[in-house]
CSV table of C-alpha atoms in Angstrom, one decimal:
chain,number,residue,atom,x,y,z
A,1,MET,CA,44.9,52.1,108.4
A,2,GLN,CA,43.8,48.8,109.9
A,3,LEU,CA,42.3,45.8,108.3
A,4,VAL,CA,40.3,43.7,110.7
A,5,GLY,CA,39.2,40.1,111.0
A,6,LYS,CA,41.1,37.4,108.9
A,7,ARG,CA,42.3,39.8,106.3
A,8,ASP,CA,45.9,39.8,107.4
A,9,ARG,CA,46.0,36.1,106.9
A,10,LEU,CA,44.4,36.4,103.5
A,11,LEU,CA,46.7,39.0,102.3
A,12,ARG,CA,49.8,36.8,102.3
A,13,PRO,CA,51.4,36.4,98.8
A,14,VAL,CA,49.4,34.0,96.6
A,15,ALA,CA,51.1,31.2,94.8
A,16,ASN,CA,50.8,31.1,91.0
A,17,VAL,CA,48.0,28.6,90.5
A,18,GLY,CA,47.6,28.2,86.8
A,19,CYS,CA,45.2,26.7,84.3
A,20,PRO,CA,46.8,23.4,83.4
A,21,ARG,CA,47.0,22.6,79.7
A,22,ARG,CA,46.9,18.8,79.7
A,23,LYS,CA,44.3,16.6,81.2
A,24,GLU,CA,46.9,14.3,82.8
A,25,GLN,CA,48.4,17.2,84.7
A,26,SER,CA,45.3,17.9,86.7
A,27,ASP,CA,42.6,16.1,88.7
A,28,TYR,CA,40.1,18.8,87.9
A,29,GLN,CA,36.7,17.3,87.0
A,30,GLY,CA,33.8,19.1,85.5
A,31,ASN,CA,30.2,18.1,85.2
A,32,PRO,CA,29.7,17.2,81.5
A,33,GLY,CA,25.9,17.2,81.8
A,34,CYS,CA,25.3,20.5,83.5
A,35,HIS,CA,24.2,22.2,80.4
A,36,ALA,CA,22.4,19.4,78.7
A,37,ASP,CA,19.1,21.2,79.0
A,38,PRO,CA,19.8,25.0,78.7
A,39,ARG,CA,17.1,27.4,79.6
A,40,GLY,CA,16.6,31.1,78.9
A,41,ASP,CA,16.3,33.5,81.9
A,42,ILE,CA,12.5,34.0,81.3
A,43,GLU,CA,12.1,30.2,81.3
A,44,VAL,CA,13.9,29.9,84.6
A,45,ALA,CA,11.6,32.6,86.1
A,46,ALA,CA,8.5,30.9,84.7
A,47,GLY,CA,9.6,27.5,86.0
A,48,LEU,CA,10.3,28.7,89.5
A,49,CYS,CA,6.9,30.5,89.7
A,50,ARG,CA,5.1,27.4,88.5
A,51,ALA,CA,6.9,25.2,91.0
A,52,ILE,CA,6.2,27.6,93.9
A,53,GLY,CA,2.6,27.9,92.7
A,54,GLU,CA,2.1,24.1,92.8
A,55,LEU,CA,3.6,24.0,96.4
A,56,ILE,CA,1.2,26.7,97.7
A,57,ASP,CA,-1.7,25.9,95.4
A,58,GLU,CA,-1.7,29.3,93.7
A,59,PRO,CA,-2.4,28.9,90.0
A,60,ARG,CA,-1.9,32.6,89.3
A,61,LEU,CA,1.9,32.1,89.6
A,62,THR,CA,1.7,29.8,86.6
A,63,ASP,CA,-0.8,32.0,84.7
A,64,TYR,CA,1.5,35.0,85.1
A,65,TRP,CA,3.9,33.3,82.6
A,66,LYS,CA,1.1,31.9,80.4
A,67,PHE,CA,2.8,32.6,77.1
A,68,VAL,CA,6.2,31.3,78.2
A,69,HIS,CA,4.6,28.0,79.1
A,70,GLU,CA,3.1,28.0,75.6
A,71,GLY,CA,6.5,28.4,74.1
A,72,THR,CA,6.7,32.1,73.2
A,73,SER,CA,7.9,35.3,74.8
A,74,ARG,CA,6.6,37.6,72.0
A,75,PRO,CA,3.7,39.1,74.0
A,76,TYR,CA,6.1,40.3,76.7
A,77,LEU,CA,8.5,41.7,74.1
A,78,GLN,CA,5.6,43.6,72.5
A,79,ARG,CA,4.5,45.0,75.8
A,80,ILE,CA,7.9,46.4,76.3
A,81,LEU,CA,7.7,48.1,73.0
A,82,ASP,CA,4.2,49.4,73.7
A,83,PHE,CA,5.1,51.0,77.0
A,84,SER,CA,8.5,52.4,76.1
A,85,ASN,CA,8.4,56.0,75.0
A,86,ALA,CA,11.0,55.5,72.2
A,87,THR,CA,9.4,52.4,70.7
A,88,ARG,CA,5.7,52.8,71.1
A,89,GLY,CA,3.9,52.0,67.8
A,90,TYR,CA,6.5,49.4,66.7
A,91,ARG,CA,5.3,45.8,66.0
A,92,MET,CA,7.6,42.8,66.5
A,93,GLU,CA,6.5,41.3,63.3
A,94,ASP,CA,7.3,44.4,61.3
A,95,LEU,CA,10.7,44.9,62.9
A,96,GLU,CA,11.6,41.3,62.1
A,97,ALA,CA,10.5,41.5,58.5
A,98,LYS,CA,12.4,44.7,57.9
A,99,ALA,CA,15.5,43.4,59.7
A,100,ALA,CA,15.5,40.4,57.3
A,101,GLU,CA,15.8,43.0,54.5
A,102,GLY,CA,18.5,44.9,56.3
A,103,ILE,CA,16.3,47.8,57.3
A,104,PRO,CA,17.0,49.1,60.8
A,105,ALA,CA,14.5,50.6,63.2
A,106,ILE,CA,15.3,54.0,64.8
A,107,LEU,CA,14.5,54.7,68.4
A,108,CYS,CA,12.0,57.6,68.4
A,109,THR,CA,13.7,60.0,70.7
A,110,ARG,CA,12.9,63.8,70.5
A,111,THR,CA,16.5,64.5,69.4
A,112,TYR,CA,19.2,62.6,67.5
A,113,PRO,CA,21.7,62.0,69.0
A,114,LYS,CA,19.6,61.7,72.2
A,115,ILE,CA,19.9,64.7,74.5
A,116,GLY,CA,18.8,63.9,78.0
A,117,ALA,CA,16.1,66.0,79.7
A,118,TRP,CA,15.6,67.9,76.4
A,119,GLU,CA,11.9,68.6,77.2
A,120,GLN,CA,12.7,69.9,80.7
A,121,THR,CA,15.4,72.3,79.5
A,122,GLN,CA,13.8,73.4,76.2
A,123,GLU,CA,10.1,73.2,76.9
A,124,SER,CA,10.0,73.8,80.7
A,125,ARG,CA,8.3,70.5,81.4
A,126,PRO,CA,8.5,69.3,85.0
A,127,TRP,CA,11.4,67.3,86.2
A,128,TYR,CA,10.7,63.9,87.7
A,129,THR,CA,11.1,65.1,91.2
A,130,ARG,CA,8.7,65.7,94.1
A,131,SER,CA,8.6,69.5,93.3
A,132,GLY,CA,8.9,69.2,89.5
A,133,ARG,CA,12.1,71.3,89.8
A,134,LEU,CA,15.8,70.3,89.9
A,135,GLU,CA,16.5,69.5,93.5
A,136,PHE,CA,19.9,69.8,95.1
A,137,TYR,CA,19.0,69.0,98.7
A,138,ARG,CA,17.5,65.7,99.8
A,139,ASP,CA,15.5,65.6,103.1
A,140,GLU,CA,14.8,61.9,102.9
A,141,PRO,CA,16.1,60.3,106.1
A,142,GLU,CA,18.3,57.7,104.2
A,143,PHE,CA,20.2,60.5,102.5
A,144,MET,CA,20.6,62.5,105.7
A,145,ASP,CA,21.9,59.4,107.5
A,146,ALA,CA,24.4,58.8,104.6
A,147,GLY,CA,25.7,62.3,104.6
A,148,GLU,CA,24.5,62.8,101.0
A,149,ASN,CA,21.7,65.2,101.6
A,150,LEU,CA,23.9,67.8,100.1
A,151,VAL,CA,25.9,67.5,96.8
A,152,VAL,CA,29.1,65.9,98.0
A,153,HIS,CA,32.0,63.9,96.6
A,154,ARG,CA,32.7,60.4,97.9
A,155,GLU,CA,35.8,58.6,97.0
A,156,PRO,CA,35.2,55.4,95.1
A,157,ILE,CA,34.3,52.4,97.3
A,158,ASP,CA,37.3,50.4,96.1
A,159,SER,CA,39.3,51.9,93.2
A,160,THR,CA,41.1,54.8,94.8
A,161,PHE,CA,44.6,55.3,96.0
A,162,TYR,CA,43.2,57.0,99.1
A,163,GLN,CA,40.9,55.9,101.9
A,164,PRO,CA,37.9,54.5,100.0
A,165,ASN,CA,34.3,55.7,100.2
A,166,VAL,CA,34.9,58.7,102.5
A,167,ILE,CA,32.9,61.9,102.1
A,168,VAL,CA,35.2,64.6,101.0
A,169,ALA,CA,34.0,67.8,102.7
A,170,GLN,CA,34.7,70.4,105.3
A,171,PRO,CA,32.5,70.4,108.4
A,172,HIS,CA,29.0,71.7,107.7
A,173,PRO,CA,26.0,72.0,109.9
A,174,LEU,CA,23.8,70.2,107.4
A,175,LEU,CA,26.1,67.2,107.1
A,176,ARG,CA,25.5,65.0,110.1
A,177,PRO,CA,25.8,61.4,108.8
A,178,LYS,CA,25.5,58.4,111.1
A,179,SER,CA,29.0,57.4,111.9
A,180,PRO,CA,30.3,53.8,112.1
A,181,GLU,CA,30.0,54.1,115.9
A,182,ASP,CA,26.3,54.9,115.6
A,183,TYR,CA,25.9,51.5,114.0
A,184,GLY,CA,28.1,49.7,116.6
A,185,ALA,CA,30.9,49.3,114.1
A,186,SER,CA,34.6,50.3,114.3
A,187,ARG,CA,35.9,53.3,112.3
A,188,GLN,CA,39.0,51.3,111.7
A,189,ASP,CA,37.2,48.5,109.8
A,190,GLN,CA,37.7,49.3,106.1
A,191,SER,CA,36.8,45.8,104.8
A,192,GLY,CA,34.7,45.6,101.7
A,193,ASP,CA,31.5,44.7,103.5
A,194,ALA,CA,32.0,47.4,106.2
A,195,ARG,CA,32.7,50.3,104.0
A,196,GLN,CA,29.5,50.0,102.0
A,197,ALA,CA,27.8,52.1,104.7
A,198,ARG,CA,30.8,53.6,106.3
A,199,ASN,CA,30.1,57.3,106.6
A,200,VAL,CA,33.3,59.2,107.5
A,201,ILE,CA,33.9,62.9,106.5
A,202,MET,CA,37.4,63.9,105.7
A,203,SER,CA,38.9,67.1,104.3
A,204,VAL,CA,40.7,67.2,101.0
A,205,ASP,CA,44.1,67.5,102.7
A,206,ASP,CA,43.4,64.6,105.0
A,207,VAL,CA,42.2,62.4,102.1
A,208,LEU,CA,45.4,63.1,100.2
A,209,LYS,CA,47.5,62.0,103.2
A,210,SER,CA,45.6,58.7,103.4
A,211,HIS,CA,46.0,55.5,101.4
A,212,HIS,CA,43.9,52.5,100.4
A,213,PRO,CA,44.0,49.7,103.1
A,214,LEU,CA,45.3,47.2,100.5
A,215,HIS,CA,48.2,49.4,99.4
A,216,THR,CA,50.4,48.0,102.1
A,217,TYR,CA,50.0,44.5,100.6
A,218,GLY,CA,50.9,45.5,97.0
A,219,TYR,CA,47.4,46.1,95.7
A,220,ASN,CA,48.3,49.5,94.3
A,221,LEU,CA,46.9,49.5,90.7
A,222,ILE,CA,43.4,50.7,89.8
A,223,PHE,CA,41.7,48.2,87.6
A,224,HIS,CA,38.7,49.4,85.7
A,225,THR,CA,36.5,47.5,83.2
A,226,PRO,CA,34.6,49.8,80.9
A,227,LYS,CA,32.4,48.6,78.1
A,228,TYR,CA,33.9,49.0,74.6
A,229,ARG,CA,32.2,52.0,72.9
A,230,HIS,CA,31.5,50.3,69.6
A,231,GLY,CA,30.0,47.1,71.0
A,232,ALA,CA,27.2,45.9,73.3
A,233,HIS,CA,28.2,43.3,75.9
A,234,THR,CA,30.1,40.5,74.1
A,235,THR,CA,29.2,41.5,70.5
A,236,PRO,CA,32.8,42.6,69.7
A,237,THR,CA,34.0,39.1,70.5
A,238,ASP,CA,31.1,36.8,69.7
A,239,LEU,CA,32.6,35.6,66.4
A,240,ASP,CA,36.2,34.5,65.9
A,241,ILE,CA,36.5,36.6,62.7
A,242,ILE,CA,35.6,39.7,64.9
A,243,ALA,CA,37.4,38.7,68.1
A,244,VAL,CA,40.7,38.3,66.3
A,245,TRP,CA,40.7,42.0,65.7
A,246,PHE,CA,39.8,43.0,69.3
A,247,GLY,CA,43.3,43.4,70.3
A,248,PRO,CA,47.0,43.0,69.2
A,249,PHE,CA,47.1,39.3,70.2
A,250,GLY,CA,44.9,37.9,67.5
A,251,ASP,CA,46.1,34.9,65.5
A,252,MET,CA,43.7,32.8,63.5
A,253,THR,CA,46.1,29.9,63.4
A,254,ARG,CA,46.8,29.9,67.2
A,255,ARG,CA,50.5,29.1,66.7
A,256,ASP,CA,50.9,29.6,70.5
A,257,ARG,CA,48.8,26.8,71.9
A,258,ARG,CA,48.5,28.6,75.2
A,259,MET,CA,46.0,31.1,73.6
A,260,ALA,CA,42.5,30.8,74.9
A,261,SER,CA,41.0,31.4,71.5
A,262,VAL,CA,42.1,33.2,68.3
A,263,MET,CA,42.6,36.2,70.6
A,264,ASP,CA,43.7,36.5,74.2
A,265,MET,CA,42.0,39.0,76.4
A,266,TYR,CA,44.4,41.6,77.8
A,267,VAL,CA,44.8,44.4,80.4
A,268,ASP,CA,46.1,47.8,79.4
A,269,ILE,CA,48.9,48.9,81.6
A,270,HIS,CA,51.3,51.9,81.4
A,271,PRO,CA,54.7,50.7,80.3
A,272,ALA,CA,56.5,52.3,83.2
A,273,ASP,CA,54.2,50.5,85.7
A,274,ALA,CA,54.8,47.2,83.9
A,275,LYS,CA,58.5,47.5,83.8
A,276,MET,CA,58.6,48.2,87.6
A,277,LEU,CA,56.7,44.9,88.0
A,278,GLY,CA,59.1,43.0,85.7
A,279,ILE,CA,56.4,42.6,83.1
A,280,GLU,CA,57.2,42.7,79.4
A,281,ASP,CA,54.7,43.7,76.7
A,282,GLY,CA,52.6,40.6,75.8
A,283,ASP,CA,53.4,38.6,78.9
A,284,TYR,CA,50.7,36.6,80.6
A,285,VAL,CA,49.9,38.1,84.0
A,286,TRP,CA,47.9,37.3,87.1
A,287,ILE,CA,45.5,40.0,88.3
A,288,ASP,CA,44.4,39.6,91.9
A,289,ALA,CA,42.0,41.8,93.8
A,290,ASP,CA,41.0,41.9,97.5
A,291,PRO,CA,41.7,38.3,98.6
A,292,HIS,CA,39.1,38.6,101.4
A,293,ASP,CA,36.2,38.1,98.9
A,294,ARG,CA,37.7,37.7,95.4
A,295,PRO,CA,37.6,35.9,93.1
A,296,PHE,CA,35.1,34.4,95.5
A,297,HIS,CA,34.7,33.8,99.2
A,298,HIS,CA,36.7,31.0,100.8
A,299,TRP,CA,38.7,30.4,97.6
A,300,GLN,CA,41.6,29.2,99.8
A,301,ASP,CA,39.6,26.1,100.6
A,302,ASN,CA,38.6,25.4,97.0
A,303,PRO,CA,41.7,25.2,94.7
A,304,LYS,CA,39.9,23.6,91.8
A,305,TRP,CA,37.4,26.4,91.5
A,306,TYR,CA,40.2,29.0,92.2
A,307,ARG,CA,42.0,27.6,89.2
A,308,VAL,CA,38.9,28.5,87.1
A,309,ALA,CA,38.2,31.8,88.7
A,310,ARG,CA,41.6,33.5,89.1
A,311,LEU,CA,42.1,36.1,86.4
A,312,MET,CA,44.9,35.5,83.8
A,313,ALA,CA,45.3,37.8,80.8
A,314,ARG,CA,47.9,39.3,78.5
A,315,ALA,CA,49.6,42.6,79.4
A,316,ARG,CA,49.4,45.2,76.7
A,317,TYR,CA,51.7,48.2,77.0
A,318,TYR,CA,49.4,51.3,76.7
A,319,PRO,CA,51.0,54.7,77.3
A,320,GLY,CA,47.5,56.2,77.0
A,321,THR,CA,46.5,55.1,80.4
A,322,PRO,CA,47.7,57.1,83.5
A,323,ARG,CA,50.3,55.7,85.8
A,324,GLY,CA,48.7,53.4,88.4
A,325,VAL,CA,45.6,52.9,86.3
A,326,THR,CA,44.9,49.7,84.3
A,327,ARG,CA,42.0,48.9,82.0
A,328,MET,CA,40.3,45.7,80.7
A,329,TRP,CA,37.4,45.9,78.4
A,330,HIS,CA,34.1,44.4,79.7
A,331,ASN,CA,33.2,42.7,76.4
A,332,ALA,CA,34.7,39.2,76.5
A,333,HIS,CA,33.6,35.8,77.4
A,334,GLY,CA,35.0,34.6,80.8
A,335,ALA,CA,36.4,31.2,81.6
A,336,SER,CA,34.1,28.5,82.9
A,337,MET,CA,34.6,25.1,84.4
A,338,GLY,CA,33.9,23.8,80.9
A,339,THR,CA,36.5,25.9,79.1
A,340,VAL,CA,39.2,25.0,81.7
A,341,LEU,CA,38.4,21.4,81.4
A,342,GLY,CA,38.2,21.7,77.6
A,343,ALA,CA,41.7,23.2,77.5
A,344,GLN,CA,43.0,20.1,79.3
A,345,GLN,CA,41.1,17.7,77.0
A,346,ASN,CA,41.7,19.4,73.7
A,347,PRO,CA,45.2,18.6,72.2
A,348,THR,CA,45.4,22.2,70.9
A,349,GLY,CA,44.7,23.7,74.3
A,350,LEU,CA,41.6,25.6,73.0
A,351,CYS,CA,39.6,27.0,75.9
A,352,LYS,CA,36.3,25.7,74.6
A,353,SER,CA,33.7,23.6,76.5
A,354,GLN,CA,33.4,20.1,75.0
A,355,THR,CA,29.7,19.9,76.1
A,356,THR,CA,28.3,23.3,75.3
A,357,GLN,CA,30.8,24.6,72.8
A,358,TYR,CA,31.1,27.8,74.9
A,359,GLN,CA,34.3,29.6,73.9
A,360,ALA,CA,36.3,31.7,76.4
A,361,LEU,CA,38.7,34.5,75.7
A,362,PHE,CA,40.4,33.9,79.0
A,363,ARG,CA,42.5,30.9,80.1
A,364,SER,CA,41.1,31.4,83.5
A,365,GLY,CA,38.9,34.0,85.2
A,366,SER,CA,37.4,37.1,83.7
A,367,HIS,CA,37.2,40.8,84.3
A,368,GLN,CA,34.6,40.1,87.0
A,369,SER,CA,37.1,38.0,89.0
A,370,CYS,CA,38.3,41.3,90.4
A,371,THR,CA,35.1,43.1,91.0
A,372,ARG,CA,32.2,42.6,93.3
A,373,GLY,CA,28.8,44.1,94.1
A,374,PHE,CA,28.5,46.8,96.7
A,375,ILE,CA,25.2,47.9,98.3
A,376,LYS,CA,24.6,51.6,98.5
A,377,PRO,CA,22.0,52.6,101.1
A,378,THR,CA,20.8,55.7,99.1
A,379,HIS,CA,19.9,53.3,96.2
A,380,MET,CA,17.5,51.4,98.5
A,381,THR,CA,15.2,54.0,100.0
A,382,ASP,CA,11.4,53.6,100.5
A,383,SER,CA,11.1,57.4,100.6
A,384,LEU,CA,12.6,58.8,97.4
A,385,ASN,CA,10.1,60.0,94.7
A,386,VAL,CA,11.1,58.6,91.3
A,387,LYS,CA,9.7,58.1,87.9
A,388,GLU,CA,8.2,54.7,87.0
A,389,LEU,CA,10.2,52.4,84.7
A,390,LEU,CA,7.9,52.4,81.6
A,391,THR,CA,5.5,55.3,82.2
A,392,HIS,CA,5.6,59.0,83.2
A,393,ASP,CA,3.9,58.2,86.5
A,394,MET,CA,5.7,59.1,89.7
A,395,THR,CA,6.1,56.6,92.5
A,396,GLN,CA,8.1,56.2,95.7
A,397,GLY,CA,10.8,53.8,96.7
A,398,PHE,CA,12.0,50.8,94.7
A,399,VAL,CA,11.8,50.7,90.9
A,400,PRO,CA,13.8,48.2,88.9
A,401,ASP,CA,16.6,49.9,86.9
A,402,VAL,CA,15.6,53.3,88.3
A,403,HIS,CA,16.0,53.2,92.1
A,404,CYS,CA,17.6,50.0,93.3
A,405,PRO,CA,21.0,48.5,94.0
A,406,THR,CA,23.3,48.0,91.1
A,407,GLY,CA,25.0,44.7,90.7
A,408,ALA,CA,27.6,45.5,88.0
A,409,PRO,CA,30.6,47.1,89.6
A,410,ARG,CA,33.4,47.9,87.2
A,411,GLU,CA,36.5,48.7,89.2
A,412,SER,CA,38.8,47.6,92.0
A,413,MET,CA,42.3,47.8,93.4
A,414,VAL,CA,44.6,44.9,92.1
A,415,ARG,CA,48.0,43.4,92.3
A,416,ILE,CA,49.5,42.3,89.0
A,417,THR,CA,52.3,39.7,88.8
A,418,ARG,CA,54.0,38.1,85.8
A,419,ALA,CA,52.8,34.6,85.1
A,420,GLU,CA,54.5,33.5,81.8
A,421,PRO,CA,56.6,35.1,79.1
A,422,GLY,CA,54.7,36.3,76.0
A,423,GLY,CA,56.8,34.5,73.4
A,424,ILE,CA,55.4,31.5,71.6
A,425,ASP,CA,55.1,28.6,74.0
A,426,GLY,CA,56.4,30.8,76.7
A,427,VAL,CA,59.8,31.3,75.3
A,428,GLY,CA,61.3,34.8,75.1
A,429,LEU,CA,59.6,38.1,74.2
A,430,TRP,CA,56.3,38.5,72.4
A,431,ARG,CA,57.2,38.8,68.7
A,432,PRO,CA,55.8,42.3,67.9
A,433,ALA,CA,57.8,43.6,70.9
A,434,ALA,CA,60.9,41.7,69.9
A,435,ARG,CA,60.7,43.2,66.4
A,436,GLY,CA,60.6,46.7,67.8
A,437,LEU,CA,57.0,47.4,66.9
A,438,ARG,CA,55.6,48.2,70.3
A,439,PRO,CA,55.8,51.1,72.8
A,440,THR,CA,59.3,51.3,74.5
A,441,TYR,CA,60.6,48.7,72.1
A,442,GLU,CA,60.6,50.9,69.0
A,443,ASN,CA,63.2,50.0,66.4
A,444,GLU,CA,64.9,52.7,64.3
A,445,LEU,CA,62.3,52.5,61.5
A,446,LEU,CA,59.4,52.9,63.8
A,447,GLN,CA,61.1,55.8,65.6
A,448,LYS,CA,61.6,57.4,62.2
A,449,PHE,CA,57.9,57.1,61.5
A,450,ILE,CA,57.0,58.6,64.9
A,451,ARG,CA,59.3,61.6,64.1
A,452,GLY,CA,57.3,62.1,60.9
A,453,GLU,CA,60.2,61.4,58.7
A,454,PHE,CA,58.4,59.0,56.3
A,455,VAL,CA,57.3,62.0,54.3
A,456,LYS,CA,59.7,64.8,53.2
A,457,LYS,CA,59.3,67.9,51.1
A,458,SER,CA,61.2,67.5,47.8
């Protein structure tokens, strides 16, 4: 398959640009005052509205955020509770008072654990569709144009070994999507931007014969970034006493001064894949995705920011992941210009901003260095009938968090290369592997344990 535009130039091997550990080794300069006056998201929205309102002489834009300007967001939080089915009746003051005593609040769902669509399946209540029934055919024009008016399978838009985002189906009279040619585009253009709306139907056999356009250039590993089941966002790594247990690389004393924090973030990789790449368990590795747009557009012209954004992590041998598939948990604080600069300024190399005290678990980059947002046309219709966000009312078209584009992709195709040995200060093998305590490095004692020989019948 063909890659068009400047992609061939961008897909040349990338030099190992690292995160320098001493200030005198780099001319990187941050902005120490950029976070001197931090604002919450709601304060930013209120400030923008007030500024625009003053420009156009519209006081309602300021009045809309009245309580924020008065220094509180409680009324807005209470409104969310009041209009949410599972929290109606709760009061913020009561929740806070009980939380102070260690008493949790339970979401008031009909079942526990929550069973989706329980009322519809058990009580025959209408589904949130135009007909009130389950609908398996869509006659909205956007779905017909996309070839998704029937229930079909599309390959992932990026993380597949095969041609991405194709519709896998046999010819069918009801499947008549608009082709790339209908939009004046080339069918051969498989760049990230183009394949967002690239409607090409292929049979199963043809898909299995195809390959991802980046495969030729060594980007042949699927990289996915799920959220850790027992944590929300960064809660598993917010505190050092918790983060140190988040993986096998925790060390409260940071004997290896290269470590970003008391724990280094890592990527799970099958041992056989790692060995083929010359990567030992515990090594630092570079993880690179499509160089056309990641870690950001035009990174070739901005080496200072590339030094911040390129993803470096530890490699963890993990036989539980399939061959060709790697995993990095979503729940860690990424590097920033402050943490990269802080690592240069701090004699211990700690990746911590000197101005904001923000602590990263990456020496550079984050899991989002390798992912990007993709826009799906069937998420942006003006015609689909959907449920409102906070009520049981039906509406049509855009609804936040219900029918709109998603901006949190979690997977891509990557190339992984060895950056530094995993031993302390970059010398030798990572100690647990050297001691025979890791997969494929098992010493005789560990092999005996695996065989179940620690316990014997007398």
